[in-house]
Short mmCIF file of C-alpha atoms in Angstrom, two decimals:
data_model
loop_
_atom_site.label_atom_id
_atom_site.label_comp_id
_atom_site.label_asym_id
_atom_site.label_seq_id
_atom_site.Cartn_x
_atom_site.Cartn_y
_atom_site.Cartn_z
CA UNK A 194 -2.09 -45.82 -44.31
CA UNK A 195 -2.21 -42.69 -46.45
CA UNK A 196 -1.52 -39.34 -44.82
CA UNK A 197 -4.39 -37.00 -44.02
CA UNK A 198 -4.72 -33.21 -43.69
CA UNK A 199 -7.13 -31.96 -41.02
CA UNK A 200 -9.11 -28.81 -41.72
CA UNK A 201 -10.67 -27.69 -38.45
CA UNK A 202 -11.65 -30.98 -36.83
CA UNK A 203 -12.72 -33.01 -39.90
CA UNK A 204 -10.10 -35.27 -41.54
CA UNK A 205 -9.76 -35.18 -45.31
CA UNK A 206 -9.30 -38.93 -45.41
CA UNK A 207 -10.95 -41.97 -44.02
CA UNK A 208 -9.31 -44.98 -42.49
CA UNK A 209 -8.86 -46.66 -39.19
CA UNK A 210 -6.85 -45.05 -36.40
CA UNK A 211 -5.60 -46.79 -33.27
CA UNK A 212 -6.89 -43.95 -31.09
CA UNK A 213 -9.82 -44.83 -28.80
CA UNK A 214 -12.17 -42.14 -27.62
CA UNK A 215 -12.80 -41.99 -23.89
CA UNK A 216 -11.54 -40.42 -20.67
CA UNK A 217 -7.86 -39.55 -21.05
CA UNK A 218 -5.35 -38.28 -18.52
CA UNK A 219 -2.54 -36.24 -20.07
CA UNK A 220 0.54 -34.78 -18.39
CA UNK A 221 2.47 -31.90 -19.97
CA UNK A 222 5.84 -30.80 -18.57
CA UNK A 223 7.05 -27.42 -19.84
CA UNK A 224 10.50 -25.86 -19.41
CA UNK A 225 11.24 -22.23 -20.24
CA UNK A 226 14.42 -20.99 -21.90
CA UNK A 227 15.54 -17.36 -22.03
CA UNK A 228 14.44 -16.28 -18.55
CA UNK A 229 16.86 -14.24 -16.38
CA UNK A 230 17.04 -17.15 -13.94
CA UNK A 231 16.33 -20.86 -14.07
CA UNK A 232 12.83 -21.89 -12.99
CA UNK A 233 11.49 -25.37 -12.31
CA UNK A 234 9.38 -27.02 -15.03
CA UNK A 235 5.63 -26.46 -14.95
CA UNK A 236 3.64 -29.69 -14.87
CA UNK A 237 0.03 -29.56 -16.08
CA UNK A 238 -2.21 -32.63 -15.83
CA UNK A 239 -5.59 -32.76 -17.52
CA UNK A 240 -8.35 -35.34 -17.18
CA UNK A 241 -11.09 -35.06 -19.77
CA UNK A 242 -13.18 -36.83 -22.34
CA UNK A 243 -11.24 -36.90 -25.65
CA UNK A 244 -12.80 -37.61 -29.08
CA UNK A 245 -11.42 -37.66 -32.62
CA UNK A 246 -11.97 -33.88 -32.82
CA UNK A 247 -9.67 -33.31 -29.84
CA UNK A 248 -6.51 -34.92 -31.21
CA UNK A 249 -4.91 -31.54 -31.86
CA UNK A 250 -4.57 -29.46 -28.64
CA UNK A 251 -6.76 -26.38 -28.64
CA UNK A 252 -5.38 -22.94 -27.71
CA UNK A 253 -6.56 -21.29 -24.47
CA UNK A 254 -9.75 -19.27 -24.77
CA UNK A 255 -9.23 -15.64 -25.62
CA UNK A 256 -6.01 -16.16 -27.56
CA UNK A 257 -5.90 -15.18 -31.24
CA UNK A 258 -4.36 -18.30 -32.81
CA UNK A 259 -4.17 -19.72 -36.32
CA UNK A 260 -3.38 -23.42 -36.94
CA UNK A 261 -1.72 -24.55 -40.18
CA UNK A 262 -0.25 -27.75 -41.63
CA UNK A 263 -2.42 -29.92 -39.41
CA UNK A 264 -1.67 -33.51 -40.50
CA UNK A 265 -2.45 -37.05 -39.41
CA UNK A 266 -0.74 -40.19 -40.54
CA UNK A 267 -1.71 -43.39 -38.80
CA UNK A 268 -1.62 -42.63 -35.09
CA UNK A 269 0.58 -39.52 -35.48
CA UNK A 270 -0.85 -35.99 -35.49
CA UNK A 271 1.26 -32.88 -36.17
CA UNK A 272 0.49 -29.17 -36.46
CA UNK A 273 1.92 -25.65 -36.61
CA UNK A 274 0.42 -22.46 -35.21
CA UNK A 275 0.80 -18.72 -34.69
CA UNK A 276 -0.77 -16.72 -31.81
CA UNK A 277 -0.93 -12.98 -31.12
CA UNK A 278 -1.90 -11.70 -27.69
CA UNK A 279 -1.06 -8.61 -25.62
CA UNK A 280 1.66 -7.49 -28.00
CA UNK A 281 3.43 -10.88 -28.01
CA UNK A 282 3.72 -13.22 -30.97
CA UNK A 283 4.04 -16.98 -30.48
CA UNK A 284 4.94 -19.48 -33.19
CA UNK A 285 5.29 -23.21 -32.69
CA UNK A 286 4.84 -26.74 -33.81
CA UNK A 287 3.90 -29.98 -32.11
CA UNK A 288 3.23 -33.63 -32.66
CA UNK A 289 1.56 -36.44 -30.75
CA UNK A 290 1.60 -40.18 -31.47
CA UNK A 291 -1.42 -42.16 -30.26
CA UNK A 292 -1.92 -45.83 -29.64
CA UNK A 293 -5.29 -47.13 -28.61
CA UNK A 294 -4.70 -46.38 -24.90
CA UNK A 295 -1.58 -44.17 -24.69
CA UNK A 296 0.01 -41.11 -26.28
CA UNK A 297 3.28 -39.21 -26.25
CA UNK A 298 4.50 -36.07 -27.97
CA UNK A 299 6.39 -32.80 -27.91
CA UNK A 300 5.67 -29.14 -28.63
CA UNK A 301 8.03 -26.18 -29.07
CA UNK A 302 6.86 -22.57 -28.86
CA UNK A 303 8.90 -19.41 -29.58
CA UNK A 304 7.59 -16.23 -27.95
CA UNK A 305 8.64 -12.73 -29.04
CA UNK A 306 7.67 -9.51 -27.25
CA UNK A 307 9.10 -6.12 -26.35
CA UNK A 308 10.52 -7.71 -23.20
CA UNK A 309 12.60 -10.24 -25.13
CA UNK A 310 12.42 -13.71 -26.60
CA UNK A 311 11.52 -16.96 -24.83
CA UNK A 312 11.27 -20.59 -25.83
CA UNK A 313 8.91 -23.10 -24.22
CA UNK A 314 9.51 -26.82 -24.69
CA UNK A 315 6.77 -29.25 -23.66
CA UNK A 316 6.79 -33.03 -23.28
CA UNK A 317 3.38 -34.75 -23.33
CA UNK A 318 2.33 -38.19 -22.13
CA UNK A 319 -1.21 -39.51 -21.94
CA UNK A 320 -3.22 -42.60 -21.17
CA UNK A 321 -6.80 -43.72 -21.57
CA UNK A 322 -8.40 -44.31 -18.17
CA UNK A 323 -11.89 -45.39 -19.19
CA UNK A 324 -15.01 -44.50 -21.07
CA UNK A 325 -16.57 -41.03 -21.04
CA UNK A 326 -19.12 -40.96 -18.22
CA UNK A 327 -20.04 -37.30 -18.09
CA UNK A 328 -17.30 -36.56 -15.58
CA UNK A 329 -16.32 -32.88 -15.64
CA UNK A 330 -12.95 -32.04 -17.08
CA UNK A 331 -10.27 -31.17 -14.54
CA UNK A 332 -6.79 -29.69 -14.55
CA UNK A 333 -3.98 -29.43 -12.04
CA UNK A 334 -0.87 -27.22 -12.25
CA UNK A 335 2.09 -28.50 -10.28
CA UNK A 336 -0.29 -30.64 -8.28
CA UNK A 337 -2.76 -27.85 -7.49
CA UNK A 338 -6.32 -27.96 -8.76
CA UNK A 339 -6.84 -25.31 -11.42
CA UNK A 340 -10.16 -24.37 -9.86
CA UNK A 341 -8.39 -23.54 -6.61
CA UNK A 342 -5.74 -21.57 -8.49
CA UNK A 343 -8.41 -19.58 -10.34
CA UNK A 344 -10.29 -18.98 -7.09
CA UNK A 345 -7.14 -17.64 -5.43
CA UNK A 346 -6.34 -15.54 -8.49
CA UNK A 347 -9.84 -14.05 -8.45
CA UNK A 348 -9.53 -13.38 -4.72
CA UNK A 349 -6.17 -11.71 -5.31
CA UNK A 350 -7.72 -9.53 -8.02
CA UNK A 351 -10.54 -8.58 -5.67
CA UNK A 352 -8.07 -7.76 -2.90
CA UNK A 353 -5.99 -5.62 -5.26
CA UNK A 354 -9.14 -3.81 -6.39
CA UNK A 355 -10.16 -3.14 -2.78
CA UNK A 356 -6.67 -1.86 -1.94
CA UNK A 357 -6.73 0.42 -4.98
CA UNK A 358 -10.13 1.79 -3.94
CA UNK A 359 -8.91 2.34 -0.37
CA UNK A 360 -5.73 3.98 -1.62
CA UNK A 361 -7.78 6.33 -3.78
CA UNK A 362 -10.01 7.22 -0.82
CA UNK A 363 -6.88 7.85 1.28
CA UNK A 364 -5.44 10.00 -1.51
CA UNK A 365 -8.51 12.23 -1.48
CA UNK A 366 -8.23 12.61 2.29
CA UNK A 367 -4.52 13.39 1.90
CA UNK A 368 -5.37 16.21 -0.50
CA UNK A 369 -8.14 17.51 1.77
CA UNK A 370 -6.14 17.51 5.00
CA UNK A 371 -2.92 18.82 3.43
CA UNK A 372 -4.83 21.80 2.03
CA UNK A 373 -6.29 22.54 5.47
CA UNK A 374 -2.99 22.53 7.35
CA UNK A 375 -2.22 26.08 8.48
CA UNK A 376 1.40 26.66 9.46
CA UNK A 377 1.70 30.26 10.68
CA UNK A 378 4.53 32.40 9.43
CA UNK A 379 6.96 34.01 11.80
CA UNK A 380 6.12 37.64 12.45
CA UNK A 381 8.51 40.55 12.73
CA UNK A 382 10.60 40.65 15.87
CA UNK A 383 10.88 36.90 16.25
CA UNK A 384 13.73 35.25 18.14
CA UNK A 385 15.27 31.87 18.82
CA UNK A 386 13.94 30.22 21.94
CA UNK A 387 17.29 28.98 23.18
CA UNK A 388 18.31 28.84 26.84
CA UNK A 389 20.78 31.49 27.91
CA UNK A 390 23.74 31.22 30.27
CA UNK A 391 21.54 32.07 33.25
CA UNK A 392 19.21 29.17 32.39
CA UNK A 393 16.42 31.51 31.33
CA UNK A 394 14.67 31.74 28.01
CA UNK A 395 15.63 35.22 26.87
CA UNK A 396 13.38 35.07 23.81
CA UNK A 397 10.22 34.23 25.76
CA UNK A 398 11.10 36.76 28.44
CA UNK A 399 10.90 39.46 25.80
CA UNK A 400 7.21 38.67 25.22
CA UNK A 401 4.12 38.44 27.44
CA UNK A 402 2.99 34.89 28.32
CA UNK A 403 1.58 32.90 25.44
CA UNK A 404 -2.13 33.49 24.87
CA UNK A 405 -3.24 30.15 26.32
CA UNK A 406 -6.05 30.74 28.80
CA UNK A 407 -5.69 28.17 31.59
CA UNK A 408 -8.40 25.56 31.66
CA UNK A 409 -9.72 22.41 30.05
CA UNK A 410 -9.06 22.23 26.32
CA UNK A 411 -10.28 20.01 23.53
CA UNK A 412 -7.47 19.30 21.07
CA UNK A 413 -8.14 17.69 17.68
CA UNK A 414 -5.44 16.38 15.36
CA UNK A 415 -5.63 14.93 11.87
CA UNK A 416 -2.62 13.22 10.29
CA UNK A 417 -2.16 12.04 6.74
CA UNK A 418 0.86 10.69 4.89
CA UNK A 419 2.06 9.50 1.52
CA UNK A 420 4.82 6.95 0.97
CA UNK A 421 6.88 6.62 -2.20
CA UNK A 422 8.10 3.23 -3.42
CA UNK A 423 10.40 3.66 -6.40
CA UNK A 424 9.20 4.97 -9.73
CA UNK A 425 5.76 6.51 -9.41
CA UNK A 426 4.28 4.06 -6.88
CA UNK A 427 2.41 5.97 -4.17
CA UNK A 428 0.80 4.49 -1.07
CA UNK A 429 -1.53 6.79 0.87
CA UNK A 430 -1.87 5.68 4.47
CA UNK A 431 -5.23 5.73 6.20
CA UNK A 432 -5.63 9.16 7.86
CA UNK A 433 -5.74 9.27 11.64
CA UNK A 434 -7.95 11.63 13.65
CA UNK A 435 -8.14 11.99 17.41
CA UNK A 436 -9.69 14.35 19.92
CA UNK A 437 -8.40 14.58 23.49
CA UNK A 438 -9.21 16.77 26.48
CA UNK A 439 -6.27 18.24 28.41
CA UNK A 440 -5.51 20.97 30.89
CA UNK A 441 -3.43 23.72 29.26
CA UNK A 442 -1.95 27.03 30.41
CA UNK A 443 1.02 29.28 29.59
CA UNK A 444 2.85 28.15 32.75
CA UNK A 445 5.40 25.75 31.34
CA UNK A 446 8.17 26.26 28.85
CA UNK A 447 7.85 24.51 25.49
CA UNK A 448 10.25 21.61 25.02
CA UNK A 449 11.12 20.40 21.56
CA UNK A 450 11.34 16.75 20.65
CA UNK A 451 14.83 15.32 21.01
CA UNK A 452 14.98 14.88 17.24
CA UNK A 453 15.27 18.66 16.85
CA UNK A 454 17.80 21.05 18.38
CA UNK A 455 16.55 23.73 20.74
CA UNK A 456 17.41 26.45 18.24
CA UNK A 457 14.93 24.98 15.78
CA UNK A 458 12.08 26.74 17.64
CA UNK A 459 11.32 30.42 17.30
CA UNK A 460 8.71 32.74 18.78
CA UNK A 461 7.14 35.95 17.56
CA UNK A 462 4.31 37.18 19.77
CA UNK A 463 1.78 34.36 20.16
CA UNK A 464 3.22 32.45 17.23
CA UNK A 465 5.64 29.57 17.73
CA UNK A 466 7.34 28.07 14.66
CA UNK A 467 9.98 25.42 14.16
CA UNK A 468 12.18 24.01 11.42
CA UNK A 469 14.70 21.23 11.43
CA UNK A 470 15.62 17.75 10.30
CA UNK A 471 14.57 14.37 11.67
CA UNK A 472 15.21 10.79 10.67
CA UNK A 473 12.20 11.07 8.36
CA UNK A 474 13.25 14.25 6.58
CA UNK A 475 12.93 18.01 6.88
CA UNK A 476 10.18 19.22 9.21
CA UNK A 477 8.48 22.58 9.60
CA UNK A 478 5.53 23.61 11.67
CA UNK A 479 3.96 26.14 13.92
CA UNK A 480 1.08 27.12 16.19
CA UNK A 481 -0.85 30.37 16.57
CA UNK A 482 -2.36 30.89 20.05
CA UNK A 483 -5.46 33.06 20.40
CA UNK A 484 -6.42 32.89 24.06
CA UNK A 485 -9.41 30.52 23.88
CA UNK A 486 -8.27 28.69 20.76
CA UNK A 487 -5.25 27.82 18.68
CA UNK A 488 -4.49 26.43 15.23
CA UNK A 489 -1.40 25.02 13.61
CA UNK A 490 0.21 22.09 11.92
CA UNK A 491 3.40 20.50 10.72
CA UNK A 492 4.84 19.15 7.49
CA UNK A 493 7.57 16.53 7.09
CA UNK A 494 9.11 15.60 3.75
CA UNK A 495 11.82 13.07 2.98
CA UNK A 496 12.97 10.70 0.28
CA UNK A 497 10.38 8.10 1.30
CA UNK A 498 7.36 10.38 1.43
CA UNK A 499 5.66 13.20 3.27
CA UNK A 500 3.42 13.73 6.27
CA UNK A 501 0.92 16.47 7.20
CA UNK A 502 -0.54 17.09 10.64
CA UNK A 503 -3.36 19.53 11.33
CA UNK A 504 -4.12 20.55 14.91
CA UNK A 505 -6.77 22.78 16.42
CA UNK A 506 -7.65 23.49 20.02
CA UNK A 507 -10.45 25.25 21.88
CA UNK A 508 -10.97 25.97 25.54
CA UNK A 509 -14.15 24.26 26.76
CA UNK A 510 -14.16 25.39 30.40
CA UNK A 511 -12.31 25.40 33.69
CA UNK A 512 -12.67 21.68 34.34
CA UNK A 513 -10.38 20.65 37.20
CA UNK A 514 -7.73 23.04 35.99
CA UNK A 515 -8.61 26.25 37.93
CA UNK A 516 -5.46 25.96 40.02
CA UNK A 517 -3.37 26.33 36.90
CA UNK A 518 -4.73 29.83 36.27
CA UNK A 519 -3.63 30.94 39.77
CA UNK A 520 -0.10 29.86 39.04
CA UNK A 521 0.13 31.22 35.49
CA UNK A 522 3.27 33.23 34.91
CA UNK A 523 5.66 34.15 32.16
CA UNK A 524 7.07 31.27 30.15
CA UNK A 525 10.71 30.56 30.91
CA UNK A 526 10.72 31.72 34.56
CA UNK A 527 11.59 29.38 37.40
CA UNK A 528 8.44 27.71 38.76
CA UNK A 529 10.18 25.20 41.01
CA UNK A 530 9.57 27.26 44.18
CA UNK A 531 5.93 27.98 43.47
CA UNK A 532 3.44 25.31 44.41
CA UNK A 533 0.41 24.60 42.23
CA UNK A 534 -2.54 24.22 44.65
CA UNK A 535 -3.94 20.73 45.05
CA UNK A 536 -7.56 19.87 44.41
CA UNK A 537 -8.42 20.25 48.12
CA UNK A 538 -6.58 23.57 48.36
CA UNK A 539 -8.34 24.96 45.35
CA UNK A 540 -11.72 23.91 46.66
CA UNK A 541 -12.55 21.98 43.53
CA UNK A 542 -13.37 18.88 45.55
CA UNK A 543 -12.26 16.55 42.74
CA UNK A 544 -9.22 15.09 41.11
CA UNK A 545 -7.23 17.71 39.22
CA UNK A 546 -5.40 16.83 36.00
CA UNK A 547 -2.75 19.42 35.12
CA UNK A 548 -0.25 19.42 32.30
CA UNK A 549 3.01 20.91 33.55
CA UNK A 550 4.29 21.31 30.01
CA UNK A 551 1.36 22.06 27.64
CA UNK A 552 3.47 22.86 24.58
CA UNK A 553 5.42 19.64 25.01
CA UNK A 554 2.03 17.93 25.10
CA UNK A 555 1.15 19.58 21.80
CA UNK A 556 4.49 18.60 20.31
CA UNK A 557 3.84 14.98 21.21
CA UNK A 558 0.59 15.32 19.29
CA UNK A 559 2.36 16.84 16.29
CA UNK A 560 4.95 14.05 16.31
CA UNK A 561 8.04 16.24 16.09
#
């Protein structure tokens, strides 16, 4: 039988061919060469109605491909092609030999891109399984239905999009909160709040009690953070905001978190500041007390990211904390011999919640 050249899908010659149109099942096993590590072959199985116009495999939709030297001789079809997509150029050739009910062939593709060169080698085997009945075409990849793969891929894209939108919303909150954090500066005459040889806090003894009017306080904190993952990848965590009610007074001595040495805290008037290092990086912060309110914050920065905490407090009444005002005294003095009246002694007639260490309570809120 004379050879034929196919232009598009129409042969330039006539003559019988052993190929029978109908429903064909074709399996293609592809191995990749040139990857950094060996990967198992990819096995694609298609089941579809095949006609004379489908003897040459068609490129995937969306790819810019040109077919040349498309030939048919008897039951053998061969072709060459070039594709350009996303900055990569692919060139290849293939051939398939058909009988009336079976086919076999090979295809080799060379791929060049800025990331390097790869070679894909494909073995193809097919068989006719019946007449075309209107059955929808199907495809499996390594035994998984392509429709399921596409559904999962679309779901993954949607999830990534949602995460990107949430990350952007978190980024805006990070910018907002970080700009609102007010860390007071140490004023003139400040001193380290270390404990002296006599067990007393000499720094605090040089000042009047902190301006924290005893009573029930409402304390609000907002925390935001950014994590760095190599390169320029940034993950902004969902901000956290909480409001709690606590009894506060200037009775108790501030206690720093164990992650920081005692000398990290300093006081100047009604301003308390701190600086030091933790497992998460360098930390700085402070609080300014104003009698019926306070404001402050902290900032932590390390190799893996940074964290901002904003805190504000306002006195909202006496609550069950009146007894604390009776026992208020200078910070750093010994309070072990002085009893804080109970609820019955104070005449409040209710349960009394007192915080023996209000600044420690605040430091637990700050997270330092």
